[in-house]
Amino acid sequence: MKTHKRLGILTSGGDCPGLNAVIRAVVSHAIMTYDWEVLGIPYATKGLLERKAIPLSRHGLDLRGIDPLLNMGGTILGSINKGDTLDRIDEIIASYQYLELDALIGIGGDGSLAILNKLQIAGNWQFIAIPKTIDNDVALTDRVVGFDTAVNTIVDSLNRLTFTAASHDRIMIVEVMGRSAGHLALHSGIAGGADVILIPEIPYSIQGICEHLKELRDNWGRRFAILIVAEGVKIADDSSMYRSSQIPNCGIGQYIADEIRNCSHNELDIRVSVLGHIQRGGIPTALDRLVASAFGKAAVDLIAAGESGKMVAWRNGQVEAVSLDAVLAESPLYVAANSYLVDTARALGIYVGNTEET
Amino acid sequence: MKTHKRLGILTSGGDCPGLNAVIRAVVSHAIMTYDWEVLGIPYATKGLLERKAIPLSRHGLDLRGIDPLLNMGGTILGSINKGDTLDRIDEIIASYQYLELDALIGIGGDGSLAILNKLQIAGNWQFIAIPKTIDNDVALTDRVVGFDTAVNTIVDSLNRLTFTAASHDRIMIVEVMGRSAGHLALHSGIAGGADVILIPEIPYSIQGICEHLKELRDNWGRRFAILIVAEGVKIADDSSMYRSSQIPNCGIGQYIADEIRNCSHNELDIRVSVLGHIQRGGIPTALDRLVASAFGKAAVDLIAAGESGKMVAWRNGQVEAVSLDAVLAESPLYVAANSYLVDTARALGIYVGNTEET
Amino acid sequence: MKTHKRLGILTSGGDCPGLNAVIRAVVSHAIMTYDWEVLGIPYATKGLLERKAIPLSRHGLDLRGIDPLLNMGGTILGSINKGDTLDRIDEIIASYQYLELDALIGIGGDGSLAILNKLQIAGNWQFIAIPKTIDNDVALTDRVVGFDTAVNTIVDSLNRLTFTAASHDRIMIVEVMGRSAGHLALHSGIAGGADVILIPEIPYSIQGICEHLKELRDNWGRRFAILIVAEGVKIADDSSMYRSSQIPNCGIGQYIADEIRNCSHNELDIRVSVLGHIQRGGIPTALDRLVASAFGKAAVDLIAAGESGKMVAWRNGQVEAVSLDAVLAESPLYVAANSYLVDTARALGIYVGNTEET
Amino acid sequence: MKTHKRLGILTSGGDCPGLNAVIRAVVSHAIMTYDWEVLGIPYATKGLLERKAIPLSRHGLDLRGIDPLLNMGGTILGSINKGDTLDRIDEIIASYQYLELDALIGIGGDGSLAILNKLQIAGNWQFIAIPKTIDNDVALTDRVVGFDTAVNTIVDSLNRLTFTAASHDRIMIVEVMGRSAGHLALHSGIAGGADVILIPEIPYSIQGICEHLKELRDNWGRRFAILIVAEGVKIADDSSMYRSSQIPNCGIGQYIADEIRNCSHNELDIRVSVLGHIQRGGIPTALDRLVASAFGKAAVDLIAAGESGKMVAWRNGQVEAVSLDAVLAESPLYVAANSYLVDTARALGIYVGNTEET
């Protein structure tokens, strides 16, 4: 293993806050501690295929020493959500050789990491993965880059929506990201004071929601309500207005609104808010910056130690390296129906779908 | 005019940040300076009709002297958007007498103020109006309660969306409030770095947008774009895919997306974000708190001076009283096509609809 | 153990964000799940001594169902930093009996929890502790209420200070809280892009700082610098201007400024900012609300299960109960000189005091 | 007047949020509308003296089209607070010629603008000024760049401090910027819910403050208090502990604390917070970005129209050009003791110094 390295770094999959903080940490540590060369590969495997690489330096992004990376959401390297990468493995391996890379650090969610893992095996690359995803569904790590900022963004939106819902005694339905995992909805719903949290992992019924809203109003004096719904939630089994294939055009939030309007005999004033892409953006929180910095540092050290095929992970308050194969064998990580946070939500009087007894 | 008064206060129409700061200022000044009694009328004219009134005191909302009102969006008094008020004028006047009110302060936008004006004339009430609206379309005042916070909320969302749009080279279309007036879109679009601003007052063309996006990409290296569209924007005259009555179910933003996708031959990655009710909520900005405080103080002083049928207004850096009839004769206030801010937007390279020469 | 309980709750020691979220969770769960009575004891043991108690209800703090507690920093119950409590144990035990309390939940840092532990042993109370502290120095738990918000508040301030330091090529020294533990300075310094982090646990030298600043300027083009200093840092061994007893009146930040001014021969433009009490305030972050909610729920369940003398703790991603005696035997928790975060800071080129080799 | 121009731009004096938004607007408009060349002069007149200039382009600060300038506080051009400029007028004029500048836009407060005005007269330059200052003390304009953000930063800090003050029944004294003008303290004190506002323009007495605090506690149930003090406030005439020359080392806030401690016979728990340089930093508010954009656009148009010796100003809701000589003849602009905002503060029960009757 030679001492000097030409290290590539890329960001893959949907963007999130904290990616630039990872890039900053990797570049700083690789250059200042190890005196390596660092190349940024734009647009993930697409840039690799096109043999593009941007030299990154501690100076490169500076204006008189000002480094905006810590405060910027998104990724300066650009990213792609998916590509035709796996059809062109040989070309990508040839690009890697053409660029004379000695090692690669890839930041991605479970989809991107699966692709990158196949590439590294095929190309026999030295490769270290860093987990990022606002969905929080990568296995074997307690923390990923981006999740904490996304939760805070949603909580901020819930605060805003609560003020206006309360002023007009409205039912406010808030659709958030989460196609198969409901961590975002669960965490932000508890922290943001929701009355109902619907996530893909836990079955619910229209009747259950309607009864809960009635109880809140009749017994607890709450004249408005906040419902948070993950986008991946399906039509309920006891749906009276829709069949399972009929999610409305404007999203699952609209469906819930239609059903509640129906079960309340049009007596409730109901509004739907689809938070959309604002959940991906934003200045990263302190925790996301800290996790990003610790992960970036650890990934560079793993490269220096000759490791490969590992993912950096936050486990039990420490940064560790875990086998990427093991992570991918388990991902995605879903919300367990009996998890402590689900119980906490219910203890606070939040409807989180039907309990088994019901 | 007797010295002691029983003063009513109500908030009417869509809620916005700063209403509670107005209530706080009115209650503080009326009680501490004039030693009056203040009654909050819940849910605007609906509460009046139902003869409901909540005694407000400087202590009332406090927890050991902590006053949360300055920091809370929305209105603790509740509000309604519209009612059957004008059909029941006699009942409302009887309620006013029943509650033994000497004077009323009403906070609302131009729709609410028009209703309240009719009531005060019919009932011969002593009435002072305070303008609030996130649409900024009340005439004869430079500032209204709520607008500054809404603009800042949208700018914050634009920042978030810019990070993610830039990471994926996307066209991000952001639909904001504004049925007939485009102030919100124009102010936040300039402040938030938009590339295109579409408002109801200024005609635009699909071709104009598409050419602008192409120029940004080809000449100025901008690989993504942010388009802000007021919800009240209509189908363009040169629309190729839709007719004027066909605004898509999910909003005008979706229409613009479909047309751009078409004119770009599906080469652009386009997303739509409908900001929705988060624009109404939020902790009020310093300016909205200041305007709310100054307006609340002025309204109480006008009552004390025996005035009626006036609206407090911010004009030329001063708080003045203007005739409510005169305001209503002019409202709503639209964006002038030749206004300084429209020119500023164009100077910054923003497409704001077609100029007359085109 | 009878089913119905009269539960007391108090907050003790320096306030922090998230205390109200704990109170909200305890009240909600105790009332809605168990149908208990909950009494808030104002001003910690002082209120207990004075036999004061405020009935708390899910309605109590509401305005038409609006619950401001999640969004409010501080504690509605009030708190005291220290008192003459231990001299008057018998009186306090008599008060507890007078109020007919069946159990008590106390929220505090290690100092407060030590006092409460002595009281519960003497009085044979059923007592459960919840850890809170912006210092993050309570043992046997990975998370405490309040720390995450405080870190984010400091990072926000560092962002602001970086803009102005960079505009004027200044050395900005930022003094933060932390009398004996440096967690706040370490976490926020890494997340906020500091160049130097000084904490009580790690020795430093004036020469080390001065050389580091010179290297940043000469080798890395950084024309300004951000230094974060915990208030508990002592005079350096190689101090040339001060002796160990001579910390300047305005704080340790002023001392560091004087020494750097000296070693730079007055060529650097140096400013000091003492963040002060803004570090304690603020709307709690999502994580602090989540931890507060989970801890509040767990504490109530422990009371229901007949447990006493335990502290709820976040360990390995789960909420657990640990022995309060064991916690107090280990607290306070300091930054370990070889911790992963210290290594991360150094990897990012931050001076964190002298390494052992030096 | 030739059509093509080489335009210089510099920022002078203390930095503030929005300077980069001005630079962005000037560069965009000058390049895209007029096809001029724009040179940034670093560090104000110091850079001019050293004949330094940085070519600015719409691309220059971009990363794949991402423009961070709108969101960055401070100034990428750097600034100086004062220099030996006026001693070296001939050299600076020679530098201007050496750089072949056709025109200059200078952004500064009244001190910087006075220096730049002398230079432009001596050098017969084409010069347009843009006003910026967090002190808001430039005459003949209703708005300046930077003030709105600074007010919001202070209000955010007051919110934080209110939570902690209320939790401990403390008197919190907050020292803010403002050496001779009290606009910052007055605006943020009203918006942030202060109980006492002390500004340089209005005399106050220790007795007046102490009586006001007593009344708040005894009559209005406010067990804590927030006092905001501009740094330029002097020792009170009825001071019992200090003489006029004795402002304590750590600032005027410390003096007020000592006096209140004395008049309360040490019964009050009093803390001092000096906000310091965080008031200068921060992401600019929407209003500051809008004013910055409109001013930048107007300044370029004035250059194009052949104007010189003018300052852009916001007057009566419009952007106008006013004579720089006239502005400097009137600046600094102080708070008038009978201004509407002072009356508003008093109406809200805030002590703002002695009224004339007292």
PDB file of C-alpha atoms in Angstrom, chain A residues 13-15 19 43 46 52 71-81 149 152-153 156-161 163-170 172 179 223 249-251 271-283, chain B residues 13-15 19 43 46 52 71-81 149 152-153 156-161 163-170 172 179 223 249-251 271-283:
ATOM      1  CA  GLY A  13     -28.967   9.350  -4.528  1.00  0.00           C
ATOM      2  CA  GLY A  14     -31.332  12.016  -3.239  1.00  0.00           C
ATOM      3  CA  ASP A  15     -29.526  14.931  -1.694  1.00  0.00           C
ATOM      4  CA  LEU A  19     -23.324  16.120   2.398  1.00  0.00           C
ATOM      5  CA  TYR A  43     -23.093  13.443 -10.373  1.00  0.00           C
ATOM      6  CA  LYS A  46     -22.712   9.384 -14.145  1.00  0.00           C
ATOM      7  CA  LYS A  52     -15.103  13.713 -14.931  1.00  0.00           C
ATOM      8  CA  ASN A  71     -23.640  25.916   6.086  1.00  0.00           C
ATOM      9  CA  MET A  72     -24.818  24.716   2.702  1.00  0.00           C
ATOM     10  CA  GLY A  73     -27.432  22.026   2.230  1.00  0.00           C
ATOM     11  CA  GLY A  74     -27.261  19.788  -0.823  1.00  0.00           C
ATOM     12  CA  THR A  75     -24.012  18.675  -2.453  1.00  0.00           C
ATOM     13  CA  ILE A  76     -21.579  20.761  -4.450  1.00  0.00           C
ATOM     14  CA  LEU A  77     -20.655  17.600  -6.345  1.00  0.00           C
ATOM     15  CA  GLY A  78     -24.169  17.085  -7.661  1.00  0.00           C
ATOM     16  CA  SER A  79     -25.966  13.786  -7.498  1.00  0.00           C
ATOM     17  CA  ILE A  80     -28.278  11.523  -9.469  1.00  0.00           C
ATOM     18  CA  ASN A  81     -31.110   9.422  -8.179  1.00  0.00           C
ATOM     19  CA  THR A 149     -32.095  18.291   9.765  1.00  0.00           C
ATOM     20  CA  ASN A 152     -36.243  19.670  12.415  1.00  0.00           C
ATOM     21  CA  THR A 153     -37.490  21.091   9.118  1.00  0.00           C
ATOM     22  CA  ASP A 156     -40.704  23.814  12.076  1.00  0.00           C
ATOM     23  CA  SER A 157     -43.440  23.357   9.486  1.00  0.00           C
ATOM     24  CA  LEU A 158     -45.708  21.662  12.030  1.00  0.00           C
ATOM     25  CA  ASN A 159     -45.261  24.643  14.349  1.00  0.00           C
ATOM     26  CA  ARG A 160     -46.338  26.982  11.563  1.00  0.00           C
ATOM     27  CA  LEU A 161     -49.300  24.811  10.608  1.00  0.00           C
ATOM     28  CA  PHE A 163     -50.750  28.219  14.611  1.00  0.00           C
ATOM     29  CA  THR A 164     -53.007  28.514  11.578  1.00  0.00           C
ATOM     30  CA  ALA A 165     -54.946  25.291  12.269  1.00  0.00           C
ATOM     31  CA  ALA A 166     -55.642  26.443  15.823  1.00  0.00           C
ATOM     32  CA  SER A 167     -56.783  29.880  14.659  1.00  0.00           C
ATOM     33  CA  HIS A 168     -59.445  28.338  12.420  1.00  0.00           C
ATOM     34  CA  ASP A 169     -60.269  25.099  14.304  1.00  0.00           C
ATOM     35  CA  ARG A 170     -59.023  23.118  11.347  1.00  0.00           C
ATOM     36  CA  MET A 172     -54.480  19.960   9.082  1.00  0.00           C
ATOM     37  CA  ARG A 179     -42.010   5.708   0.890  1.00  0.00           C
ATOM     38  CA  ARG A 223     -60.749  21.973  18.605  1.00  0.00           C
ATOM     39  CA  ASN A 249     -53.392  12.319  -7.865  1.00  0.00           C
ATOM     40  CA  CYS A 250     -52.307  14.896  -5.325  1.00  0.00           C
ATOM     41  CA  GLY A 251     -51.153  12.296  -2.798  1.00  0.00           C
ATOM     42  CA  ARG A 271     -56.725  21.210   4.743  1.00  0.00           C
ATOM     43  CA  VAL A 272     -53.862  19.256   3.219  1.00  0.00           C
ATOM     44  CA  SER A 273     -50.241  20.395   3.064  1.00  0.00           C
ATOM     45  CA  VAL A 274     -47.676  18.410   1.081  1.00  0.00           C
ATOM     46  CA  LEU A 275     -44.304  19.479   2.445  1.00  0.00           C
ATOM     47  CA  GLY A 276     -42.389  18.207  -0.566  1.00  0.00           C
ATOM     48  CA  HIS A 277     -38.791  19.022  -1.337  1.00  0.00           C
ATOM     49  CA  ILE A 278     -38.287  21.561   1.443  1.00  0.00           C
ATOM     50  CA  GLN A 279     -37.681  18.465   3.591  1.00  0.00           C
ATOM     51  CA  ARG A 280     -34.434  17.790   1.692  1.00  0.00           C
ATOM     52  CA  GLY A 281     -33.020  21.289   1.919  1.00  0.00           C
ATOM     53  CA  GLY A 282     -31.896  23.510   4.704  1.00  0.00           C
ATOM     54  CA  ILE A 283     -28.814  24.471   6.610  1.00  0.00           C
TER      55      ILE A 283
ATOM     56  CA  GLY B  13     -60.469  36.438   7.908  1.00  0.00           C
ATOM     57  CA  GLY B  14     -57.466  34.209   7.243  1.00  0.00           C
ATOM     58  CA  ASP B  15     -55.020  34.201  10.129  1.00  0.00           C
ATOM     59  CA  LEU B  19     -52.387  39.059  15.214  1.00  0.00           C
ATOM     60  CA  TYR B  43     -64.291  33.724  15.875  1.00  0.00           C
ATOM     61  CA  LYS B  46     -69.638  34.366  14.522  1.00  0.00           C
ATOM     62  CA  LYS B  52     -69.554  35.255  23.279  1.00  0.00           C
ATOM     63  CA  ASN B  71     -44.035  34.795  19.853  1.00  0.00           C
ATOM     64  CA  MET B  72     -47.169  33.020  18.731  1.00  0.00           C
ATOM     65  CA  GLY B  73     -48.450  33.050  15.173  1.00  0.00           C
ATOM     66  CA  GLY B  74     -52.173  32.853  14.531  1.00  0.00           C
ATOM     67  CA  THR B  75     -54.809  34.367  16.820  1.00  0.00           C
ATOM     68  CA  ILE B  76     -55.827  33.227  20.278  1.00  0.00           C
ATOM     69  CA  LEU B  77     -59.278  34.667  19.574  1.00  0.00           C
ATOM     70  CA  GLY B  78     -59.883  32.375  16.623  1.00  0.00           C
ATOM     71  CA  SER B  79     -61.137  33.575  13.273  1.00  0.00           C
ATOM     72  CA  ILE B  80     -63.453  32.649  10.428  1.00  0.00           C
ATOM     73  CA  ASN B  81     -62.950  33.193   6.747  1.00  0.00           C
ATOM     74  CA  THR B 149     -43.316  37.116   8.143  1.00  0.00           C
ATOM     75  CA  ASN B 152     -39.522  35.487   5.130  1.00  0.00           C
ATOM     76  CA  THR B 153     -41.182  32.070   5.405  1.00  0.00           C
ATOM     77  CA  ASP B 156     -36.596  30.275   3.850  1.00  0.00           C
ATOM     78  CA  SER B 157     -38.372  27.638   1.756  1.00  0.00           C
ATOM     79  CA  LEU B 158     -36.725  28.932  -1.422  1.00  0.00           C
ATOM     80  CA  ASN B 159     -33.325  28.567   0.254  1.00  0.00           C
ATOM     81  CA  ARG B 160     -34.096  24.969   1.105  1.00  0.00           C
ATOM     82  CA  LEU B 161     -35.413  24.208  -2.370  1.00  0.00           C
ATOM     83  CA  PHE B 163     -29.998  23.517  -2.255  1.00  0.00           C
ATOM     84  CA  THR B 164     -31.832  20.428  -3.455  1.00  0.00           C
ATOM     85  CA  ALA B 165     -32.587  21.803  -6.947  1.00  0.00           C
ATOM     86  CA  ALA B 166     -28.920  22.675  -7.405  1.00  0.00           C
ATOM     87  CA  SER B 167     -27.784  19.241  -6.247  1.00  0.00           C
ATOM     88  CA  HIS B 168     -29.850  17.533  -8.941  1.00  0.00           C
ATOM     89  CA  ASP B 169     -29.878  20.200 -11.708  1.00  0.00           C
ATOM     90  CA  ARG B 170     -33.622  20.470 -11.367  1.00  0.00           C
ATOM     91  CA  MET B 172     -38.165  23.650  -9.084  1.00  0.00           C
ATOM     92  CA  ARG B 179     -55.199  34.769  -5.643  1.00  0.00           C
ATOM     93  CA  ARG B 223     -27.970  24.325 -14.509  1.00  0.00           C
ATOM     94  CA  ASN B 249     -56.299  19.562  -9.847  1.00  0.00           C
ATOM     95  CA  CYS B 250     -53.072  19.937  -7.920  1.00  0.00           C
ATOM     96  CA  GLY B 251     -52.656  23.621  -8.807  1.00  0.00           C
ATOM     97  CA  ARG B 271     -40.536  19.222  -9.540  1.00  0.00           C
ATOM     98  CA  VAL B 272     -43.443  21.135  -8.058  1.00  0.00           C
ATOM     99  CA  SER B 273     -43.733  22.278  -4.458  1.00  0.00           C
ATOM    100  CA  VAL B 274     -46.975  23.808  -3.164  1.00  0.00           C
ATOM    101  CA  LEU B 275     -46.020  25.710  -0.015  1.00  0.00           C
ATOM    102  CA  GLY B 276     -49.586  25.867   1.282  1.00  0.00           C
ATOM    103  CA  HIS B 277     -50.525  26.857   4.799  1.00  0.00           C
ATOM    104  CA  ILE B 278     -46.988  27.064   6.196  1.00  0.00           C
ATOM    105  CA  GLN B 279     -47.060  30.553   4.628  1.00  0.00           C
ATOM    106  CA  ARG B 280     -49.663  31.658   7.177  1.00  0.00           C
ATOM    107  CA  GLY B 281     -47.914  30.331  10.249  1.00  0.00           C
ATOM    108  CA  GLY B 282     -44.688  31.109  11.975  1.00  0.00           C
ATOM    109  CA  ILE B 283     -43.271  33.206  14.748  1.00  0.00           C
TER     110      ILE B 283
END
